[in-house]
Short mmCIF file of C-alpha atoms and ligand atoms in Angstrom, two decimals:
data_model
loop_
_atom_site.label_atom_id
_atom_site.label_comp_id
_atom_site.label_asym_id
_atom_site.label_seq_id
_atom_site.Cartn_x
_atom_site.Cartn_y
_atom_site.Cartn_z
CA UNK A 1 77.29 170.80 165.48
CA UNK A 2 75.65 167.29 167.02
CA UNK A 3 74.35 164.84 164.56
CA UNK A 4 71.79 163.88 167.34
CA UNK A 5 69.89 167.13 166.49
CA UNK A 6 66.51 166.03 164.84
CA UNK A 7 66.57 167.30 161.24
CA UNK A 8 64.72 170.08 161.79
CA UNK A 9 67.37 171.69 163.30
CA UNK A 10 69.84 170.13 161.31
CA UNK A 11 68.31 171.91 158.43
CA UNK A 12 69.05 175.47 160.05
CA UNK A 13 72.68 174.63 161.87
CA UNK A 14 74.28 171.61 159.85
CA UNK A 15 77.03 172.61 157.73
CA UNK A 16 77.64 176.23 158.42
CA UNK A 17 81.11 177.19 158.19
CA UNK A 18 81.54 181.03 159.46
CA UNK A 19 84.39 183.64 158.13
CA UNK A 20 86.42 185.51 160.48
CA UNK A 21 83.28 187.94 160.36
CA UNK A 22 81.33 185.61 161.87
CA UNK A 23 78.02 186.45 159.68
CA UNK A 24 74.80 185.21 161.19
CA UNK A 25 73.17 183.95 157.48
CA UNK A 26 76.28 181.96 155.24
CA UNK A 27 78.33 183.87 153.06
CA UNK A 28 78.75 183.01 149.59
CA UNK A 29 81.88 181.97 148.43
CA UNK A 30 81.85 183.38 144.58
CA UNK A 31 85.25 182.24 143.27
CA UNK A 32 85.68 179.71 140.87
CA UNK A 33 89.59 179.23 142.79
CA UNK A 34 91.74 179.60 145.80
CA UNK A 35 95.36 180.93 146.28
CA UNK A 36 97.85 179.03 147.97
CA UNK A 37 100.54 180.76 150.74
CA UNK A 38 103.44 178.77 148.42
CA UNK A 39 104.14 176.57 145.86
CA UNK A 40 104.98 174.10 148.72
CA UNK A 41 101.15 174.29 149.87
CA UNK A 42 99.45 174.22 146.47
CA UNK A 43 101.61 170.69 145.75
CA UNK A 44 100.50 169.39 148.91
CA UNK A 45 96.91 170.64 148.73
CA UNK A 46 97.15 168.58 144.71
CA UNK A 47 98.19 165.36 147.11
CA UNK A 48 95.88 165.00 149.44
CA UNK A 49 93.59 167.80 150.52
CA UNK A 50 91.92 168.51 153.39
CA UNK A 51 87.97 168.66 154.31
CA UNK A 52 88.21 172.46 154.00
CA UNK A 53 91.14 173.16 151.62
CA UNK A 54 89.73 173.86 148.21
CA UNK A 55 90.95 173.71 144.95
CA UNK A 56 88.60 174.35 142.14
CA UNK A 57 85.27 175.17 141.85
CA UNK A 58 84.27 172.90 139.91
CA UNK A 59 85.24 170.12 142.65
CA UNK A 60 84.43 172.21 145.40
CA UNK A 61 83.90 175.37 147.13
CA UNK A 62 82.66 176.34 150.43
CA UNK A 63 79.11 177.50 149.70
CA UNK A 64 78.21 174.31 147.75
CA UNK A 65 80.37 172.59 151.00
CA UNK A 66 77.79 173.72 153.18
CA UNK A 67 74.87 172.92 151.02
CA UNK A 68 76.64 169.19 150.45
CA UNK A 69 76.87 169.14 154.15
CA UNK A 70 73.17 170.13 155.79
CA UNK A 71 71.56 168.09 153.13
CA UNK A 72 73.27 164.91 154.05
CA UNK A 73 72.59 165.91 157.60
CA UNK A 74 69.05 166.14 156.90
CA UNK A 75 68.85 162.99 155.16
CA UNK A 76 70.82 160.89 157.58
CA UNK A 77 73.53 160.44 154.57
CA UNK A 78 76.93 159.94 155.05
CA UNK A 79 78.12 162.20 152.40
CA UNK A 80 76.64 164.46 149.35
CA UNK A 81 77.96 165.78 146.38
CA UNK A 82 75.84 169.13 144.36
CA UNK A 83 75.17 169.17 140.95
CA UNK A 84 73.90 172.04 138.67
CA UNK A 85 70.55 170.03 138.02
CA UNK A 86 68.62 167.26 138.86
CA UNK A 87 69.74 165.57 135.75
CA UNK A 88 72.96 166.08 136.57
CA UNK A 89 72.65 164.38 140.06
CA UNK A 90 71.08 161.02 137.92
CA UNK A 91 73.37 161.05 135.07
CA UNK A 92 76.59 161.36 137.78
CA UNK A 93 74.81 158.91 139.56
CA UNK A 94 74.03 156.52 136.59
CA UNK A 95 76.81 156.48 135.26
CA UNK A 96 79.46 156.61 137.73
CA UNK A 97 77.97 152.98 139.12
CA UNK A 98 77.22 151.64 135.74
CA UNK A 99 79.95 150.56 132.75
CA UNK A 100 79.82 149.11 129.24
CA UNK A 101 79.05 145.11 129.85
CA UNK A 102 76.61 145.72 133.16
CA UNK A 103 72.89 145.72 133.46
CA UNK A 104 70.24 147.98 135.17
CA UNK A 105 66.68 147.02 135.81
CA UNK A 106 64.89 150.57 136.34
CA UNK A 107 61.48 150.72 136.81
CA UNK A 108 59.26 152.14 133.90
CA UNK A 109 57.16 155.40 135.19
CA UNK A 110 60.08 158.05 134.69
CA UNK A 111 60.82 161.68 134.62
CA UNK A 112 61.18 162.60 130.80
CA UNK A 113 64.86 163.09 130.53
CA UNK A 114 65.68 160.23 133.20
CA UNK A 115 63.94 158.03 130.57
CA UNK A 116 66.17 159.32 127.79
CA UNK A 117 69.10 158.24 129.83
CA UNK A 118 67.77 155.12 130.94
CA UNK A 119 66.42 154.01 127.40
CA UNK A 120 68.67 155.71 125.15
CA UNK A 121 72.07 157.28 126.50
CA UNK A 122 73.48 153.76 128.94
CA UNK A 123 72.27 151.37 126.16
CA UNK A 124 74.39 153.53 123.25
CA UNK A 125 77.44 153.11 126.13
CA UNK A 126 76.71 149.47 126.19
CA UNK A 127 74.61 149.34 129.52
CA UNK A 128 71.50 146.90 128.79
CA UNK A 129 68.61 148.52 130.50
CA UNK A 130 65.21 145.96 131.46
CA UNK A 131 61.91 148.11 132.57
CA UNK A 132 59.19 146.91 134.47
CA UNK A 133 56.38 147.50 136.51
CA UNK A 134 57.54 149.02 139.61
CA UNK A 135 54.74 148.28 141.84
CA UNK A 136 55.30 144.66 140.94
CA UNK A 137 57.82 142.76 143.11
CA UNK A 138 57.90 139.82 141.44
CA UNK A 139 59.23 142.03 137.67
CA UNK A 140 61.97 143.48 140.09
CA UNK A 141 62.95 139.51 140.95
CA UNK A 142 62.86 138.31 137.24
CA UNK A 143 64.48 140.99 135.53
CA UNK A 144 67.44 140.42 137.91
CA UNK A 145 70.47 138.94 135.96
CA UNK A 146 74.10 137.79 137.12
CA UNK A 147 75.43 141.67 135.41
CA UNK A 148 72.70 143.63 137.35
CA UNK A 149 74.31 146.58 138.73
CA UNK A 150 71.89 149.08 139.45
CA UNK A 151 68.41 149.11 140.39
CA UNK A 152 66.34 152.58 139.64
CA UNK A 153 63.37 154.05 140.66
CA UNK A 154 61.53 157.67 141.54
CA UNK A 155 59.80 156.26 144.55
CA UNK A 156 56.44 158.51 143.95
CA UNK A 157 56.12 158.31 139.98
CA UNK A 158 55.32 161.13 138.01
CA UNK A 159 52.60 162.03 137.08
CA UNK A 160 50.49 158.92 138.26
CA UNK A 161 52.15 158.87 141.62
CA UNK A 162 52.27 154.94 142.13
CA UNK A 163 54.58 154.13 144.86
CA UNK A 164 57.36 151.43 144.90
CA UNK A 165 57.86 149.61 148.27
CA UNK A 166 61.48 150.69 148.45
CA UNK A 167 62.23 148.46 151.56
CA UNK A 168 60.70 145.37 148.81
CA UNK A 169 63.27 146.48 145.99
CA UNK A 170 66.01 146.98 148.60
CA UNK A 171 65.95 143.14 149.23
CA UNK A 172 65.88 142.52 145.91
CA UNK A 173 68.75 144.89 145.09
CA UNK A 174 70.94 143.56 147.84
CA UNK A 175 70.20 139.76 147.89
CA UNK A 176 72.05 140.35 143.76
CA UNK A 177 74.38 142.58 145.04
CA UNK A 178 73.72 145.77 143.54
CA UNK A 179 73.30 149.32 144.33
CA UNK A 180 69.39 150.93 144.90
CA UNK A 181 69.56 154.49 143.01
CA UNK A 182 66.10 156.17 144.52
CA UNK A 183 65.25 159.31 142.89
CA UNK A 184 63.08 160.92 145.86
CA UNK A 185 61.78 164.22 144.41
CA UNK A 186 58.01 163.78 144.93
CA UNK A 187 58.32 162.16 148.10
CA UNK A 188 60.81 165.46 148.90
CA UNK A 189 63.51 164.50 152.13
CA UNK A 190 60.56 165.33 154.86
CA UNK A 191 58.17 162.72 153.66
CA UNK A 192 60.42 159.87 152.83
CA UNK A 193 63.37 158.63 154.67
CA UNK A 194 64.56 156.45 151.58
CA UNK A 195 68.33 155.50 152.84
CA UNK A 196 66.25 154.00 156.08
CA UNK A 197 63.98 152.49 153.98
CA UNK A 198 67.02 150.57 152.14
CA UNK A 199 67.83 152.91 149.27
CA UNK A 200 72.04 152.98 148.70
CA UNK A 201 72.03 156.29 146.65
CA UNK A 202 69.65 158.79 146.56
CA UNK A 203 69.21 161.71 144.07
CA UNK A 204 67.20 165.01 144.14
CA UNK A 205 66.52 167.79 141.56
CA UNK A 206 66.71 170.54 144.62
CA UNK A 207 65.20 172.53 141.38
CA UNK A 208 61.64 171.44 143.03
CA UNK A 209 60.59 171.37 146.74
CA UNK A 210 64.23 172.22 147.87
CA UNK A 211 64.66 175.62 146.39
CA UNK A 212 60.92 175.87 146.36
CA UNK A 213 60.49 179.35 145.19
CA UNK A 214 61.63 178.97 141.26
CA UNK A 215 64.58 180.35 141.15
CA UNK A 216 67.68 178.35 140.68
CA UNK A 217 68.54 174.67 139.15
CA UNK A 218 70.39 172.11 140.96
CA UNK A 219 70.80 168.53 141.97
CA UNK A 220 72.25 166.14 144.60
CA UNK A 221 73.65 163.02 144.96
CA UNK A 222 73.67 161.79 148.37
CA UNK A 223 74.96 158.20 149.46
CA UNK A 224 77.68 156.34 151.77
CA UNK A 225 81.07 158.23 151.61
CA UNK A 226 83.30 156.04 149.76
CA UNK A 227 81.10 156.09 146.55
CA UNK A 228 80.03 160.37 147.08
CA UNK A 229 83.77 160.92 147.72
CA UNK A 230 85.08 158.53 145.13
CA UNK A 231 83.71 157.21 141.64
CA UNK A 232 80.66 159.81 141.79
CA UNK A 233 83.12 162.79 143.02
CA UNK A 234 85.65 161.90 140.54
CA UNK A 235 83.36 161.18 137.80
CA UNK A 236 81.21 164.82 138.02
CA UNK A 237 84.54 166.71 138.75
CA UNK A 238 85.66 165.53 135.56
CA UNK A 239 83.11 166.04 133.66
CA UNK A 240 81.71 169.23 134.77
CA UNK A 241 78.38 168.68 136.44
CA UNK A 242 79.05 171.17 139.57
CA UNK A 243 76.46 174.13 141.22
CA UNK A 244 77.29 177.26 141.28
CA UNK A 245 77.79 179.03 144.77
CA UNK A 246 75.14 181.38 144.38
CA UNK A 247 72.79 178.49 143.27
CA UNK A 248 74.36 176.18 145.93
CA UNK A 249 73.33 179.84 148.55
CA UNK A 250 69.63 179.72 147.60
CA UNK A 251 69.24 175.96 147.86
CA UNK A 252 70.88 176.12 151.53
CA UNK A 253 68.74 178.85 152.59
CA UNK A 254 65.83 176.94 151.11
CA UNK A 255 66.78 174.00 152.89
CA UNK A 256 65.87 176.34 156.70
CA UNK A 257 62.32 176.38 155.36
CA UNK A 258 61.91 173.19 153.56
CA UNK A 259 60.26 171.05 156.52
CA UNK A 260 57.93 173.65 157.07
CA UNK A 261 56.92 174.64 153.27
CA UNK A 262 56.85 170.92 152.80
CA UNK A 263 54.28 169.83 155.68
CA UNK A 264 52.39 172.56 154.92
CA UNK A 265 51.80 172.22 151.17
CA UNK A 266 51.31 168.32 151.94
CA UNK A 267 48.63 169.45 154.31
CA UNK A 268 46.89 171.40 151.86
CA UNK A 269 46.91 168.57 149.41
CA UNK A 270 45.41 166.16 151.61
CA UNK A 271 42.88 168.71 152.17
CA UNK A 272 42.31 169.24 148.78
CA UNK A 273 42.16 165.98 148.06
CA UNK A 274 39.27 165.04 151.08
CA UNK A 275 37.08 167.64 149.46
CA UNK A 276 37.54 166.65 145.47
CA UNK A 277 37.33 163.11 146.47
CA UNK A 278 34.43 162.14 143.95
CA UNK A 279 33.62 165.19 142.14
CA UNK A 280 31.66 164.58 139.72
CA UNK A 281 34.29 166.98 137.19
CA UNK A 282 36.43 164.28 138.05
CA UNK A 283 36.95 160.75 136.28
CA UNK A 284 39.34 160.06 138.58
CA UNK A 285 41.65 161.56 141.34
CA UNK A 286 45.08 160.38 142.29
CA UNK A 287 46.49 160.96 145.78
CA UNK A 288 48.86 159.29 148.04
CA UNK A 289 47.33 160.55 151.33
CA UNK A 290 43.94 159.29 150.20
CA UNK A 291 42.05 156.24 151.19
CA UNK A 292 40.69 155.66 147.40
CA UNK A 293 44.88 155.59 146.16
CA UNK A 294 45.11 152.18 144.93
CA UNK A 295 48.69 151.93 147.27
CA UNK A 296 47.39 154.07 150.34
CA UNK A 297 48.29 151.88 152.79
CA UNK A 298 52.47 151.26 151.24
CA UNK A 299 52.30 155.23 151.09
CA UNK A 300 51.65 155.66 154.80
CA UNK A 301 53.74 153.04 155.74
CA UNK A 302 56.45 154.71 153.24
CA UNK A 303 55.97 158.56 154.13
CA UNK A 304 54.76 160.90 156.67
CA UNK A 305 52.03 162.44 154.38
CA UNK A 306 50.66 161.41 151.13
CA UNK A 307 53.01 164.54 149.34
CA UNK A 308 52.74 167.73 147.66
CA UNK A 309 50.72 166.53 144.01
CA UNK A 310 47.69 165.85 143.29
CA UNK A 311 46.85 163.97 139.70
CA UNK A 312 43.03 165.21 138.48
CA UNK A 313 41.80 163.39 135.67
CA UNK A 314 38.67 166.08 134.40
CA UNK A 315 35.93 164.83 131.91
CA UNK A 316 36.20 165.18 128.89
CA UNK A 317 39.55 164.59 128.01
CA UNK A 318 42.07 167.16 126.55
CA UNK A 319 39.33 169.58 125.76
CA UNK A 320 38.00 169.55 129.36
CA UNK A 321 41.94 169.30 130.68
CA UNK A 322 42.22 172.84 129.34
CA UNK A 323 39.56 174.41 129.49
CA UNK A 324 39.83 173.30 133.69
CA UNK A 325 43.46 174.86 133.54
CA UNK A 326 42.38 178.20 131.50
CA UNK A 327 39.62 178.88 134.21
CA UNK A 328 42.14 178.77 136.55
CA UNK A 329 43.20 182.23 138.81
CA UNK A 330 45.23 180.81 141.73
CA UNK A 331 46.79 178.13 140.08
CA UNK A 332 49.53 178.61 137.35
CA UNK A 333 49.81 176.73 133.95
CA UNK A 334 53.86 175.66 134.24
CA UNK A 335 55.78 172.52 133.88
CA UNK A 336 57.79 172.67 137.26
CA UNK A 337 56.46 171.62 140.88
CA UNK A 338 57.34 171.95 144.65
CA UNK A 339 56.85 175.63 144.29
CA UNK A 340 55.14 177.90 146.92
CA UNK A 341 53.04 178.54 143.94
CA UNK A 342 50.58 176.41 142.95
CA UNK A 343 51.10 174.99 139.54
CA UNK A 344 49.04 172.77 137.03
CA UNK A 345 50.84 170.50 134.13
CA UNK A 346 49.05 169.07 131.40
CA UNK A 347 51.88 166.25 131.42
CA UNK A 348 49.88 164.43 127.54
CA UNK A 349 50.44 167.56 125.91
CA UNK A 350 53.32 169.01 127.45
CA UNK A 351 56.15 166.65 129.81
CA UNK A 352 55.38 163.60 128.04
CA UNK A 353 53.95 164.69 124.48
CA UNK A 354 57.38 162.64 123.07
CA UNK A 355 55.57 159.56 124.10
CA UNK A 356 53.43 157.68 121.60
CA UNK A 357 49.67 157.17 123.28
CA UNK A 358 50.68 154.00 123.60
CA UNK A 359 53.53 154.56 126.10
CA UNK A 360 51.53 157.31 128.05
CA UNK A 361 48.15 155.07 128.45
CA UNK A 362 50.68 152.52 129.76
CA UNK A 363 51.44 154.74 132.47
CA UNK A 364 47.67 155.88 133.14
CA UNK A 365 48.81 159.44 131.47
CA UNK A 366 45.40 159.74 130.16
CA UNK A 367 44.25 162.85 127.63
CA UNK A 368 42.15 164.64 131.25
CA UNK A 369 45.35 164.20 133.40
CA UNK A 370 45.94 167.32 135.50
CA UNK A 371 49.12 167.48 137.51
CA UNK A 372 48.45 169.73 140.31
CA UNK A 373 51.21 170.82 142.41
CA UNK A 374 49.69 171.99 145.54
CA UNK A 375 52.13 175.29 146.32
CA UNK A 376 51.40 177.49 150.02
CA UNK A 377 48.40 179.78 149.20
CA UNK A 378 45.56 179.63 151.53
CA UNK A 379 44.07 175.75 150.80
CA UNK A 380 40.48 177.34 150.57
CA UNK A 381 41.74 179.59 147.99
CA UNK A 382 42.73 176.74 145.91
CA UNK A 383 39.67 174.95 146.36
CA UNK A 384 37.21 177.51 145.36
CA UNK A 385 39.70 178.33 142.06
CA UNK A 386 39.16 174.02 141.63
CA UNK A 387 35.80 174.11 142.30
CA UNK A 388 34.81 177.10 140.08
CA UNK A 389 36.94 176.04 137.22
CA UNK A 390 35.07 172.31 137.37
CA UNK A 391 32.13 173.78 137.56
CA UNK A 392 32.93 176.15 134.22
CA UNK A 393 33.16 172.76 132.52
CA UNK A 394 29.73 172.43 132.89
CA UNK A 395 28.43 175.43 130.90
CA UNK A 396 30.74 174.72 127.90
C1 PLP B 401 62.62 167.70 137.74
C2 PLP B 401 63.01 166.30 137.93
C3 PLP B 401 64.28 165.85 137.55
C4 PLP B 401 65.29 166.75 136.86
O1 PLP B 401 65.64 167.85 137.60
P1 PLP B 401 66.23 169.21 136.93
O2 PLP B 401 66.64 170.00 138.12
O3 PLP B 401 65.13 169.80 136.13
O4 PLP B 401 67.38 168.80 136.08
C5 PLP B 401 64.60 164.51 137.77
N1 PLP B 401 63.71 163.67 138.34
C6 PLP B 401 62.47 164.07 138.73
C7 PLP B 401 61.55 163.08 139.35
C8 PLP B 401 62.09 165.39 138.54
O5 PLP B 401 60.85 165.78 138.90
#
């Protein structure tokens, strides 16, 4: 294997470790444990063990090895450790870096249950936890303190998608000494390089674009080895956070197709997103790739396409919000995204009903908001289902 491969083929090759039966697709490795030839071994292996000399499955095992292994390949990381969700990936992550007395500035647009550990869980451990703005520099700057130990941020915000200029909170995070956590989901490990950009850890719910078919849960943490392979391994092999094999096969297989499902459903949202551009139906339309996006420009210079969500805010509020998702045939009503089936999310009444309508018009979660996760049907298909449904609103 030659990490000067590209990561296309790093996503097919890296981290393949063959039986004696030399099988063409990986095997799985179903056992929770290993046997040892003696006692002699199994001391020695409790010392010090090897790269490929396993113990436990909840520490390791050879599927979730080579899982670990291509996706830090992929993302140019020097080491990974899989988790059995996304929120297992930021809680290991969170709170392997972060201890009673220490502070973490994390910006304010995040994922439901990332919020509940940023606002909730480290401050009832004795973290103190500032949010801001995280388009805004300058609140990054200010909120820094001499006890800041962690910066964090989901670099495309959902379900607004603002970006943060990771490379602009990297110098922030470094020049006080503390570690970058990015959360990269919606930007997905083809359209943002995030550890190149300056991010020091980065986490993904593999749940979305990386299993991509709606399957299986799981998480990674990926980040420089001597964090991955020391407080983060020891703190989620203690506590129980590991993937299953079988989950750890599916996201490795998904991980051969990922650059191409990826590109693909990014190109039919910036397709999409050309063609609703202004629609009337529409009070508003959020997308990265798009020249109206308030942060176009950061986005391009951030990613390789604008991503895989579009954010459709339909007249009429909550009544026009549904009615646009029940005269919808293509499109599914679910809460998940990066599928190869299109999905729609009505994140006011469903992701982020918990939030008073205070908290969700601070974040632009408005009662029309449509999340619209663009999956790999045929991109006219999806249009005329849009279209058509817009146009029902019309004759209510
Ligand atoms: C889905 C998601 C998570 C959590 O992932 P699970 O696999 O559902 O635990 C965390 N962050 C973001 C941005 C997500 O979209």
């Amino acid at each position: 294997m030659s990490n000067t491969w590209k990561p296309r083929t790093q996503a097919v090759h890296a981290g393949t470790r063959r039986s004696q039966y030399a099988e063409t697709s990986e095997a799985i490795y179903l056992t929770q444990g290993f046997v040892y030839p003696n006692a002699e071994a199994a001391e020695a292996r409790f010392v010090k063990s090897g790269a490929d000399e396993f113990i436990y499955a909840r520490y390791g095992n050879p599927t979730v090895a080579m899982f670990e292994d291509r996706i830090a390949a992929l993302e140019g990381a020097e080491a990974a450790f899989a988790t059995a969700s996304g929120m297992a990936a930021v809680n290991g992550a969170l709170f392997s870096l972060l201890k009673a007395g220490d502070h973490m500035v994390s910006a304010r647009a995040l994922f439901g249950s990332c919020l509940y550990i940023a606002e909730t869980l480290l401050p009832a451990f004795g973290v103190e936890v500032t949010f801001v703005d995280g388009t805004d520099l300058e609140a990054w700057q200010g909120a820094i303190r001499p006890n800041t130990k962690v910066l964090f941020l989901e670099a495309m915000s959902n379900p607004t998608l603002e970006i943060i200029d990771i490379a602009g909170v990297s110098k922030i995070s470094r020049a006080a000494g503390a570690t970058l956590v990015v959360d990269n989901v919606f930007a997905t490990p083809v359209l943002q390089r995030s550890l190149e950009l300056g991010a020091d850890v980065v986490v993904y719910s593999a749940t979305k674009h990386i299993d991509g078919q709606g399957r299986c849960l799981g998480g990674v943490v990926l980040g420089a080895r001597d964090f991955v392979r020391g407080a983060l391994e020891t703190y989620l092999k203690h506590t129980g956070g590991a993937l299953s094999p079988f989950n750890a096969w599916v996201m490795l297989k998904g991980l051969e197709t990922l650059d191409l499902r990826v590109r693909a459903q990014a190109a039919s949202a910036t397709y999409l997103a050309e063609k609703l551009a202004g629609h009337p139906g529409l009070a508003r339309m959020l997308f990265p790739g798009h020249a109206s996006h308030p942060q176009h420009d950061l986005a391009m210079r951030q990613m390789v396409a604008g991503g895989t969500v579009l954010a459709l805010d339909v007249q009429g509020g909550k009544a026009g919000a549904f009615a646009f998702l029940n005269a919808l045939n293509v499109a599914l009503i679910s809460n998940n995204l990066g599928d190869s089936k299109s999905l729609v999310t009505h994140p006011a009444t469903t992701t982020h009903q918990r939030l008073s309508p205070e908290a969700r018009a601070s974040l632009g979660i408005t009662d029309g908001l449509v999340r619209f996760s663009v999956g790999l049907e045929d991109a006219d298909d999806l249009l005329s289902d849009i279209l058509s449904a817009l146009e029902s609103l019309k004759l209510r």
